[in-house]
Short mmCIF file of C-alpha atoms in Angstrom, two decimals:
data_model
loop_
_atom_site.label_atom_id
_atom_site.label_comp_id
_atom_site.label_asym_id
_atom_site.label_seq_id
_atom_site.Cartn_x
_atom_site.Cartn_y
_atom_site.Cartn_z
CA MET U 1 -10.77 0.70 -15.90
CA LEU U 2 -12.34 0.77 -12.57
CA THR U 3 -13.22 -2.82 -12.69
CA ARG U 4 -9.27 -3.68 -13.64
CA ARG U 5 -8.25 -1.33 -10.75
CA LEU U 6 -10.47 -3.19 -8.17
CA LEU U 7 -9.47 -6.67 -9.34
CA GLN U 8 -5.89 -5.65 -9.24
CA LEU U 9 -6.09 -4.29 -5.75
CA PHE U 10 -8.03 -7.15 -4.39
CA THR U 11 -5.56 -9.77 -6.02
CA GLY U 12 -2.52 -7.93 -5.11
CA LEU U 13 -3.53 -7.89 -1.34
CA ALA U 14 -4.44 -11.43 -1.25
CA MET U 15 -1.12 -12.28 -2.81
CA TYR U 16 0.55 -10.14 -0.25
CA GLY U 17 -1.04 -11.98 2.56
CA ILE U 18 -0.27 -15.37 1.02
CA SER U 19 3.43 -14.12 0.62
CA LEU U 20 3.58 -13.33 4.34
CA ALA U 21 2.38 -16.85 5.31
CA MET U 22 5.14 -18.19 2.74
CA PHE U 23 7.99 -16.26 4.45
CA ILE U 24 6.82 -17.67 7.84
CA ARG U 25 6.73 -21.05 6.51
CA ALA U 26 10.16 -20.83 5.13
CA GLY U 27 11.48 -20.12 8.49
CA LEU U 28 14.46 -18.15 7.35
CA GLY U 29 13.48 -14.79 8.60
CA LEU U 30 10.92 -12.08 7.87
CA ASP U 31 10.80 -8.66 6.71
CA PRO U 32 11.11 -5.91 9.46
CA TRP U 33 7.40 -5.12 10.09
CA ASP U 34 6.62 -8.91 10.12
CA VAL U 35 9.29 -9.75 12.53
CA PHE U 36 7.38 -7.04 14.75
CA HIS U 37 3.89 -8.82 13.74
CA GLN U 38 5.30 -12.33 14.54
CA GLY U 39 6.92 -11.12 17.93
CA VAL U 40 3.60 -9.44 19.14
CA SER U 41 1.68 -12.63 17.94
CA GLY U 42 3.95 -14.84 20.08
CA ARG U 43 3.58 -12.75 23.13
CA THR U 44 -0.31 -12.31 22.93
CA GLY U 45 -1.48 -15.82 21.57
CA LEU U 46 -3.29 -13.79 18.73
CA SER U 47 -2.83 -15.23 15.05
CA ILE U 48 -0.51 -13.17 13.10
CA GLY U 49 -3.23 -12.04 10.67
CA VAL U 50 -5.10 -10.55 13.53
CA VAL U 51 -2.05 -8.67 14.74
CA VAL U 52 -1.23 -7.47 11.25
CA ILE U 53 -4.88 -6.05 11.16
CA ILE U 54 -4.71 -4.41 14.61
CA VAL U 55 -1.19 -2.88 13.90
CA SER U 56 -2.42 -1.41 10.71
CA PHE U 57 -5.06 0.53 12.50
CA LEU U 58 -2.86 1.63 15.13
CA VAL U 59 -0.43 2.89 12.50
CA LEU U 60 -3.38 4.76 10.99
CA LEU U 61 -3.75 6.67 14.11
CA LEU U 62 -0.21 7.87 13.70
CA TRP U 63 -1.36 9.35 10.26
CA ILE U 64 -3.44 11.94 12.08
CA PRO U 65 -0.55 14.27 13.41
CA LEU U 66 1.06 13.65 9.90
CA ARG U 67 -2.08 15.13 8.20
CA GLN U 68 -2.17 11.95 6.15
CA TRP U 69 -5.50 10.70 4.88
CA PRO U 70 -6.23 6.95 3.92
CA GLY U 71 -7.73 6.02 0.68
CA PHE U 72 -9.97 3.09 -0.20
CA GLY U 73 -7.01 0.91 -0.98
CA THR U 74 -5.45 1.81 2.53
CA LEU U 75 -8.41 0.53 4.37
CA CYS U 76 -8.59 -2.62 2.23
CA ASN U 77 -4.91 -3.12 2.90
CA ALA U 78 -5.36 -2.90 6.64
CA VAL U 79 -7.87 -5.78 6.51
CA LEU U 80 -7.20 -7.98 3.66
CA VAL U 81 -3.60 -8.73 4.18
CA GLY U 82 -4.04 -10.13 7.72
CA VAL U 83 -7.09 -12.11 6.44
CA PHE U 84 -5.31 -13.72 3.61
CA ALA U 85 -2.09 -14.34 5.93
CA ASP U 86 -3.95 -16.58 8.15
CA ILE U 87 -5.59 -18.29 5.42
CA GLY U 88 -2.21 -18.90 3.72
CA LEU U 89 -0.89 -20.21 7.22
CA ALA U 90 -3.90 -22.64 7.37
CA LEU U 91 -3.00 -23.89 3.90
CA ILE U 92 0.67 -23.97 3.60
CA PRO U 93 2.84 -26.53 5.32
CA ALA U 94 5.94 -25.68 7.11
CA PHE U 95 9.31 -27.12 5.55
CA SER U 96 11.83 -28.71 7.76
CA HIS U 97 14.54 -29.43 4.97
CA LEU U 98 16.83 -26.65 3.69
CA GLY U 99 15.93 -27.05 0.04
CA GLY U 100 12.19 -26.57 0.53
CA GLN U 101 12.81 -23.50 2.87
CA ILE U 102 14.84 -21.79 0.18
CA GLY U 103 12.43 -22.58 -2.56
CA MET U 104 9.62 -21.14 -0.23
CA LEU U 105 11.62 -17.98 0.51
CA ALA U 106 12.32 -17.36 -3.13
CA GLY U 107 8.68 -17.84 -3.96
CA ALA U 108 7.58 -15.55 -1.20
CA VAL U 109 9.84 -12.73 -2.39
CA LEU U 110 8.70 -13.08 -5.80
CA LEU U 111 5.16 -13.18 -4.87
CA ASN U 112 5.52 -10.23 -2.68
CA GLY U 113 6.88 -8.17 -5.26
CA ILE U 114 4.23 -9.04 -7.73
CA ALA U 115 1.55 -8.25 -4.96
CA SER U 116 3.31 -4.97 -4.22
CA ALA U 117 3.30 -3.71 -7.78
CA CYS U 118 -0.33 -5.02 -8.11
CA TYR U 119 -1.76 -2.90 -5.37
CA ILE U 120 0.46 0.10 -5.77
CA GLY U 121 -0.33 0.07 -9.40
CA ALA U 122 -4.07 0.12 -8.66
CA ARG U 123 -3.87 3.71 -7.38
CA PHE U 124 -6.07 3.35 -4.46
CA GLY U 125 -3.84 4.63 -1.86
CA PRO U 126 -0.72 3.33 0.08
CA GLY U 127 -0.72 0.83 2.69
CA ALA U 128 -0.73 2.00 6.47
CA ARG U 129 2.95 1.46 6.97
CA ASP U 130 3.92 3.02 3.61
CA GLY U 131 1.77 6.07 4.22
CA LEU U 132 3.47 6.52 7.63
CA MET U 133 6.77 6.55 6.00
CA THR U 134 5.87 9.04 3.27
CA GLY U 135 3.93 11.28 5.78
CA LEU U 136 6.88 11.45 8.09
CA ALA U 137 9.17 12.41 5.15
CA ARG U 138 6.84 15.07 4.15
CA ARG U 139 6.35 16.44 7.53
CA THR U 140 10.00 16.35 8.79
CA GLY U 141 11.75 17.07 5.51
CA TRP U 142 13.63 13.98 5.76
CA SER U 143 14.10 11.72 2.74
CA VAL U 144 12.01 8.75 2.19
CA ARG U 145 14.97 6.51 2.54
CA ILE U 146 15.92 7.90 6.07
CA SER U 147 12.28 7.73 7.18
CA ARG U 148 11.92 4.12 6.00
CA THR U 149 15.21 3.11 7.43
CA LEU U 150 14.47 4.74 10.88
CA ILE U 151 10.95 3.09 11.09
CA GLU U 152 12.05 -0.29 9.90
CA VAL U 153 15.21 -0.36 12.27
CA VAL U 154 12.82 0.35 15.10
CA VAL U 155 10.17 -2.27 14.39
CA LEU U 156 12.80 -4.74 13.49
CA GLY U 157 14.58 -4.23 16.84
CA VAL U 158 11.38 -4.42 18.78
CA GLY U 159 10.14 -7.41 16.96
CA TRP U 160 13.36 -9.11 17.46
CA LEU U 161 13.22 -8.49 21.18
CA LEU U 162 9.67 -9.90 21.14
CA GLY U 163 10.89 -13.10 19.65
CA GLY U 164 10.24 -12.48 15.89
CA SER U 165 12.22 -14.34 13.23
CA VAL U 166 15.26 -12.55 11.92
CA GLY U 167 17.50 -14.26 9.41
CA VAL U 168 18.78 -14.70 5.91
CA GLY U 169 15.21 -14.09 4.71
CA THR U 170 15.32 -10.64 6.20
CA VAL U 171 18.42 -9.59 4.33
CA VAL U 172 17.10 -11.20 1.07
CA TYR U 173 13.91 -9.27 1.26
CA ALA U 174 15.71 -5.96 2.10
CA LEU U 175 17.89 -6.37 -0.93
CA ALA U 176 15.48 -7.88 -3.41
CA ILE U 177 12.20 -6.29 -3.00
CA GLY U 178 13.17 -2.82 -4.05
CA PRO U 179 14.58 -3.75 -7.46
CA LEU U 180 11.78 -6.27 -7.89
CA VAL U 181 9.04 -3.87 -7.39
CA GLN U 182 10.67 -1.35 -9.59
CA LEU U 183 11.03 -3.85 -12.43
CA LEU U 184 7.41 -4.94 -12.21
CA LEU U 185 5.61 -1.66 -11.24
CA PRO U 186 5.34 -0.43 -15.01
CA ARG U 187 3.68 -3.55 -15.97
CA PHE U 188 0.93 -3.01 -13.53
CA MET U 189 0.49 0.64 -13.27
CA VAL U 190 -2.96 1.58 -14.33
CA PRO U 191 -2.77 4.76 -16.41
CA ALA U 192 -4.31 8.05 -14.81
CA ALA U 193 -7.46 9.14 -16.41
CA LEU U 194 -6.77 12.03 -19.09
CA PRO U 195 -8.21 15.34 -18.49
CA ALA U 196 -11.59 15.93 -20.40
CA GLU U 197 -11.11 17.83 -23.63
CA PRO U 198 -12.31 21.46 -23.36
CA ALA U 199 -15.78 21.98 -24.43
CA VAL U 200 -16.63 23.59 -27.73
CA LEU U 201 -18.31 26.81 -27.10
CA GLU U 202 -21.72 27.38 -28.92
CA PRO U 203 -22.81 30.49 -30.39
CA ASN U 204 -23.96 33.12 -28.07
CA ALA U 205 -22.47 31.19 -25.04
CA VAL U 206 -20.02 32.50 -22.54
CA LYS U 207 -17.45 30.50 -20.37
CA LEU U 208 -18.04 30.62 -16.61
CA ASP U 209 -15.04 31.15 -14.27
CA ALA U 210 -14.50 28.08 -11.88
CA GLY U 211 -15.13 30.31 -8.93
CA GLU U 212 -18.76 30.62 -9.74
CA PHE U 213 -19.45 26.91 -8.95
CA ASP U 214 -19.93 25.55 -5.51
CA ALA U 215 -17.19 23.48 -3.71
CA ALA U 216 -19.11 20.19 -4.21
CA GLU U 217 -19.14 20.55 -7.98
CA LEU U 218 -15.50 21.23 -7.97
CA ASP U 219 -14.64 18.34 -5.94
CA ALA U 220 -16.61 16.00 -8.20
CA ALA U 221 -14.58 17.39 -11.09
CA GLY U 222 -11.31 16.00 -9.36
CA SER U 223 -9.73 12.53 -10.38
CA ASP U 224 -10.19 9.72 -7.91
CA THR U 225 -6.71 10.23 -6.71
CA GLY U 226 -7.34 13.68 -5.63
CA GLU U 227 -5.39 15.23 -8.54
CA PRO U 228 -7.14 18.23 -10.18
CA VAL U 229 -8.36 17.92 -13.65
CA ALA U 230 -9.37 20.65 -16.16
CA VAL U 231 -12.80 21.91 -15.66
CA GLU U 232 -14.53 23.63 -18.63
CA ARG U 233 -18.23 24.76 -18.09
CA VAL U 234 -20.22 26.36 -20.65
CA ALA U 235 -23.62 28.38 -20.07
CA ARG U 236 -25.80 30.18 -22.64
CA THR U 237 -26.55 33.76 -22.31
CA PRO U 238 -29.76 34.94 -21.23
#
């Protein structure tokens, strides 16, 4: 199961970076965060992939006051999406005719939906931007929808002022990505590990209370997602 999760995580992040390159090559508008990334890239001269990586780690700093902790997938997301975005831009040509642009946009939205379902379904932790959204919602009591809308309106506005591309692709992404991920996620969600079956007590054995074990043992008994699992320990009587 771990092998599948890792393969799904890395594949999903690679596809996500490639889909970002496809959105840029379509030239019809980007999603809000990538409007911001493109605007910063244009102002600084850095590649968009490098900007994605830098912004990811800056956003992770905002997790600190929200008491949000990154997972393994969070850190991989922060690096690999930007790397594969630059690889995609090096390999994918720009389209100058509308038919090619529309086809590229449609492919980008579909690939982005599959990529999102892959890396979310691998259960290694949210991306930096998604974690900011959920952390803000948890700390303020706002709904996730309100938190996401507020964040994306801000980055979209700043990105547009910096020269990022806003267009029909921005609207298509906003309308399509939610239903697409909802449709695909059940197909890619890796099942959580089932709790271990209770141990069978042997004759003349007593069951120890969990409090008798040190913190390291109890932490090791937790699942890889941080969710507690049932712990049953057995010890022989003297």
